[in-house]
mmCIF file of C-alpha atoms in Angstrom:
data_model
loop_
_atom_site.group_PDB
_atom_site.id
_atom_site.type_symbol
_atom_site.label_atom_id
_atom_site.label_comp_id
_atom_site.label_asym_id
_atom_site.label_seq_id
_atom_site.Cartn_x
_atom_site.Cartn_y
_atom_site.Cartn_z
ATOM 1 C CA UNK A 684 0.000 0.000 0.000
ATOM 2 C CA UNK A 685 1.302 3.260 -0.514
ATOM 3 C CA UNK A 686 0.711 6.307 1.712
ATOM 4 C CA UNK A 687 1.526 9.436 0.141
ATOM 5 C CA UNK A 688 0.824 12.680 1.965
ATOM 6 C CA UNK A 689 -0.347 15.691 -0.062
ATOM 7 C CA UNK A 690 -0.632 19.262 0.869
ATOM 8 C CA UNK A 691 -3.828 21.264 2.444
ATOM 9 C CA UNK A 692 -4.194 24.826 3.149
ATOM 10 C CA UNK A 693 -6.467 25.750 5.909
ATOM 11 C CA UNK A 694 -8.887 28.422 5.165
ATOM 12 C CA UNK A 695 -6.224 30.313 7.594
ATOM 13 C CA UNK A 696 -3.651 29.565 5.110
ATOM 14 C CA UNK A 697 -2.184 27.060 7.016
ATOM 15 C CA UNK A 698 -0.543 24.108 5.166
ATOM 16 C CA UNK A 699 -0.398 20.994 6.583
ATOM 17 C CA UNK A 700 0.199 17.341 5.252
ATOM 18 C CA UNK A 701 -2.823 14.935 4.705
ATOM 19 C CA UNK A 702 -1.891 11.262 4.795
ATOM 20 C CA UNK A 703 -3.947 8.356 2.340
ATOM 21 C CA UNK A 704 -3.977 5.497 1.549
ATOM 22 C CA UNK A 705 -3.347 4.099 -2.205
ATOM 23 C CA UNK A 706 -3.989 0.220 -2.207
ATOM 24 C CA UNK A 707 -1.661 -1.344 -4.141
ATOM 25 C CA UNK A 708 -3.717 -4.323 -5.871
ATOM 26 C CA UNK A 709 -6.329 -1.516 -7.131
ATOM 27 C CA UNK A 710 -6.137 0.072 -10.304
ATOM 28 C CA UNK A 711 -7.183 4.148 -10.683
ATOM 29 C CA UNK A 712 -8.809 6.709 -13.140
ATOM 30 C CA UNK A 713 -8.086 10.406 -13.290
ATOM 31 C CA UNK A 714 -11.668 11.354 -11.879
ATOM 32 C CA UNK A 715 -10.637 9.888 -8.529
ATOM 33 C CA UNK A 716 -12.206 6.311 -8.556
ATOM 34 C CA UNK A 717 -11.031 2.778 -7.834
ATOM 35 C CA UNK A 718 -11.607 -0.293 -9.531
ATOM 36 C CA UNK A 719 -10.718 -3.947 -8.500
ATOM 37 C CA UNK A 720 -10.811 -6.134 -11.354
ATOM 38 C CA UNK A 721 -12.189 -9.170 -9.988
ATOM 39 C CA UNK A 722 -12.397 -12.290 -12.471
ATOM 40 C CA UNK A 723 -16.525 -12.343 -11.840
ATOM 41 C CA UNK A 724 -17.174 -9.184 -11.404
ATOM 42 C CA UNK A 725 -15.582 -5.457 -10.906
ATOM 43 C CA UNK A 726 -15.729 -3.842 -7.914
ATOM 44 C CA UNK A 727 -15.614 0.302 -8.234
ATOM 45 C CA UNK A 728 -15.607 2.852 -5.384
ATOM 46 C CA UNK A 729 -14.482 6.379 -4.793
ATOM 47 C CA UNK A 730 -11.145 6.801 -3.200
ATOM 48 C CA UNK A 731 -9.908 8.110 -0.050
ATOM 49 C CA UNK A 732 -8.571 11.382 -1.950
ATOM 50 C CA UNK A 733 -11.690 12.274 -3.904
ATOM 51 C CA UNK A 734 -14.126 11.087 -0.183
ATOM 52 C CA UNK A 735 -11.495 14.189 1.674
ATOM 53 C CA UNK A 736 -12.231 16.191 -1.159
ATOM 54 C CA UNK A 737 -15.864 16.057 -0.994
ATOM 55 C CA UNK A 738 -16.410 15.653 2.901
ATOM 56 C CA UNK A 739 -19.134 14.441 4.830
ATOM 57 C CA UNK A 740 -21.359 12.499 2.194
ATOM 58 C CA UNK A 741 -24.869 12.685 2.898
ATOM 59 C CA UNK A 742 -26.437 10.870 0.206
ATOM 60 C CA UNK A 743 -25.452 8.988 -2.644
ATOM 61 C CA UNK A 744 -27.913 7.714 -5.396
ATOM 62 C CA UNK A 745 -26.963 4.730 -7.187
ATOM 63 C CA UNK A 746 -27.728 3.220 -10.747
ATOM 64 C CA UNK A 747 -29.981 -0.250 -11.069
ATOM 65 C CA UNK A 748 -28.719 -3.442 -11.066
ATOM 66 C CA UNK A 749 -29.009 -4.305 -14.946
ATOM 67 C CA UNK A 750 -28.053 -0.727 -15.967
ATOM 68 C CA UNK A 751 -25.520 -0.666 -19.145
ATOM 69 C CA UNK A 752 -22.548 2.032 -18.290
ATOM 70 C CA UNK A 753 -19.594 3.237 -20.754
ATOM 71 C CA UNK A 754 -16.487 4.113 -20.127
ATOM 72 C CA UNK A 755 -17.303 7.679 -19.348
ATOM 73 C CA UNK A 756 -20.994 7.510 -18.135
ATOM 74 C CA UNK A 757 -22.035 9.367 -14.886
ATOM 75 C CA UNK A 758 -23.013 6.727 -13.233
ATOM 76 C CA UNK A 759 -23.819 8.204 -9.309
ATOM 77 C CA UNK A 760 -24.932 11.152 -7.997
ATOM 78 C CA UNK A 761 -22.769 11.983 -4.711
ATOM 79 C CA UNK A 762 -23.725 14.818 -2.213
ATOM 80 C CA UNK A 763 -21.844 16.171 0.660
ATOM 81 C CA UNK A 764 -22.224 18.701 2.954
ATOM 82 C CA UNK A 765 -20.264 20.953 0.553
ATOM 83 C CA UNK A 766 -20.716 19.919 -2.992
ATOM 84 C CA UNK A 767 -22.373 17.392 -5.413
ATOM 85 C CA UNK A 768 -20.039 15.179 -7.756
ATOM 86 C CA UNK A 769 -20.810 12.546 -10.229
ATOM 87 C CA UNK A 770 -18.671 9.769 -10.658
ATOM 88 C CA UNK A 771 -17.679 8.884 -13.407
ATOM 89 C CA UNK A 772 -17.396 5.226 -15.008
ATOM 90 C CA UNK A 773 -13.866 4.148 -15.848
ATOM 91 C CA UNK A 774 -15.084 1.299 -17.789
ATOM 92 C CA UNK A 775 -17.645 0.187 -19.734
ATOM 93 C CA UNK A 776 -19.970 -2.869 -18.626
ATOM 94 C CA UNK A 777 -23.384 -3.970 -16.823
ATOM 95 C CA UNK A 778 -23.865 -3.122 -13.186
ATOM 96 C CA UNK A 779 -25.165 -6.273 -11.115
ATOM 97 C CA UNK A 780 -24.853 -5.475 -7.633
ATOM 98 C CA UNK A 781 -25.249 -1.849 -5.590
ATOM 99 C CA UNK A 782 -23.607 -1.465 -1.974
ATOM 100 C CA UNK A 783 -26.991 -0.593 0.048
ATOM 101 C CA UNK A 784 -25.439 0.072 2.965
ATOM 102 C CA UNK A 785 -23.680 3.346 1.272
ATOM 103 C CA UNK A 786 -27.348 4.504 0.106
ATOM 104 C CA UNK A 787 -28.543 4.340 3.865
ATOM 105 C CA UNK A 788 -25.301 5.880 5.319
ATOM 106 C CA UNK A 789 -22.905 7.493 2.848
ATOM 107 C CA UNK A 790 -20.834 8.230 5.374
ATOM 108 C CA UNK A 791 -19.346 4.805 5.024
ATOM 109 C CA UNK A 792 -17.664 5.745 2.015
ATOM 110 C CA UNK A 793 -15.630 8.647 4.235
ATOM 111 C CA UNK A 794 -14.581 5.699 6.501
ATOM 112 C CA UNK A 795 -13.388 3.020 4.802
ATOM 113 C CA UNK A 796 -13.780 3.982 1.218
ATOM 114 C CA UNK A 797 -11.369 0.750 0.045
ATOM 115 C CA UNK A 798 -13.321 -1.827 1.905
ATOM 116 C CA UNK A 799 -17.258 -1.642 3.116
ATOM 117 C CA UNK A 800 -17.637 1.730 1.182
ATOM 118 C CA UNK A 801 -17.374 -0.066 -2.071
ATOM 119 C CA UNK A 802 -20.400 1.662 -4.314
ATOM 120 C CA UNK A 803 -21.200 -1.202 -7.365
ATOM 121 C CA UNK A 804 -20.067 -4.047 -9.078
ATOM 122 C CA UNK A 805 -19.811 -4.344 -12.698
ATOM 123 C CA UNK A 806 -19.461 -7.186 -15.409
ATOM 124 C CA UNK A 807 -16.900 -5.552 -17.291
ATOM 125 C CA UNK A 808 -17.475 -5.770 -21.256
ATOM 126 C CA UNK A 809 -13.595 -4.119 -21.906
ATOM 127 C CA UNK A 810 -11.180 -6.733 -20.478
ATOM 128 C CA UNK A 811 -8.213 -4.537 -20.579
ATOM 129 C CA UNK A 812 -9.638 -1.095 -19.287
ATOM 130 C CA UNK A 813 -6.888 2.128 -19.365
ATOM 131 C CA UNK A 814 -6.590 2.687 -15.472
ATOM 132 C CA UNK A 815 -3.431 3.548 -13.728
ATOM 133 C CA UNK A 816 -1.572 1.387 -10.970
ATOM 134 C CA UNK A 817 -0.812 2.636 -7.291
ATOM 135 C CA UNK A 818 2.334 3.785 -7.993
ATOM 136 C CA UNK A 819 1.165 6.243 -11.238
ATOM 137 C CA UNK A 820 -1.940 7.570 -9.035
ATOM 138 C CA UNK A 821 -0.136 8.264 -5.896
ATOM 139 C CA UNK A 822 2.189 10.385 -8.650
ATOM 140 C CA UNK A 823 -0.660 12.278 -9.723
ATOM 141 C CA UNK A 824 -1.830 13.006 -6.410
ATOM 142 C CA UNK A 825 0.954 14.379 -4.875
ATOM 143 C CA UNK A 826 1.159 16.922 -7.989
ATOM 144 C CA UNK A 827 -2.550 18.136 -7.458
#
């Protein structure tokens, strides 16, 4: 796993150093979401960078099981206390499963966005989709 840290200015101008986490056996896109490429079935969530960014998520509405998504699609709708996002699909494929629990607390996602704050699970249609490794994300993060 790598832990990078990256810098934050306080609204008092303050910098100080953020620590995160960058699982190593995860691959990344550039809007901020993870994928594990499972043989069955892919498993996508938000990462830890992108849940900081955001802050306390209050709700989070999810696509259908059955839903066809490109590489591309907004796929979620993701509210927090500051802002709304949409995250964005790094690959194309049919969703099967949605993470419940993240619909009835979102806040899940801000506490263990790698694990139980998972958001769907995909058949993927592209086998070989263009994502980066650990190593290239935690790159491009500490350059934001």
């Amino acid at each position: 796993m790598n832990d990078i840290e990256t810098g934050d200015v306080s609204a008092a101008g303050a910098s100080s150093a953020v620590s995160l986490d960058v699982p190593d056996h995860l691959q990344y896109s550039v809007d901020h979401v993870w994928l594990e490429d499972n043989e069955e079935l892919a498993v996508i969530g938000l990462t830890e960078y992108a849940a900081n960014q955001m802050g306390e998520l209050v709700y989070i509405d999810l696509p259908a099981p059955g839903t066809s998504v490109r590489a591309g699609d907004e796929i979620t709708e993701i509210e927090s206390a500051k802002t709304v996002q949409n995250l964005i699909s790094p690959v194309e494929g049919t969703v099967r499963y949605v993470n419940q629990s993240v619909v009835d607390d979102p806040q899940v996602i801000n506490n263990d966005p790698y694990g139980e704050g998972w958001i769907l699970k995909l058949e993927l249609e592209d086998d070989e989709p263009e994502l980066m490794t650990a190593d290239q994300y935690a790159a491009m993060l500490k350059r934001l």
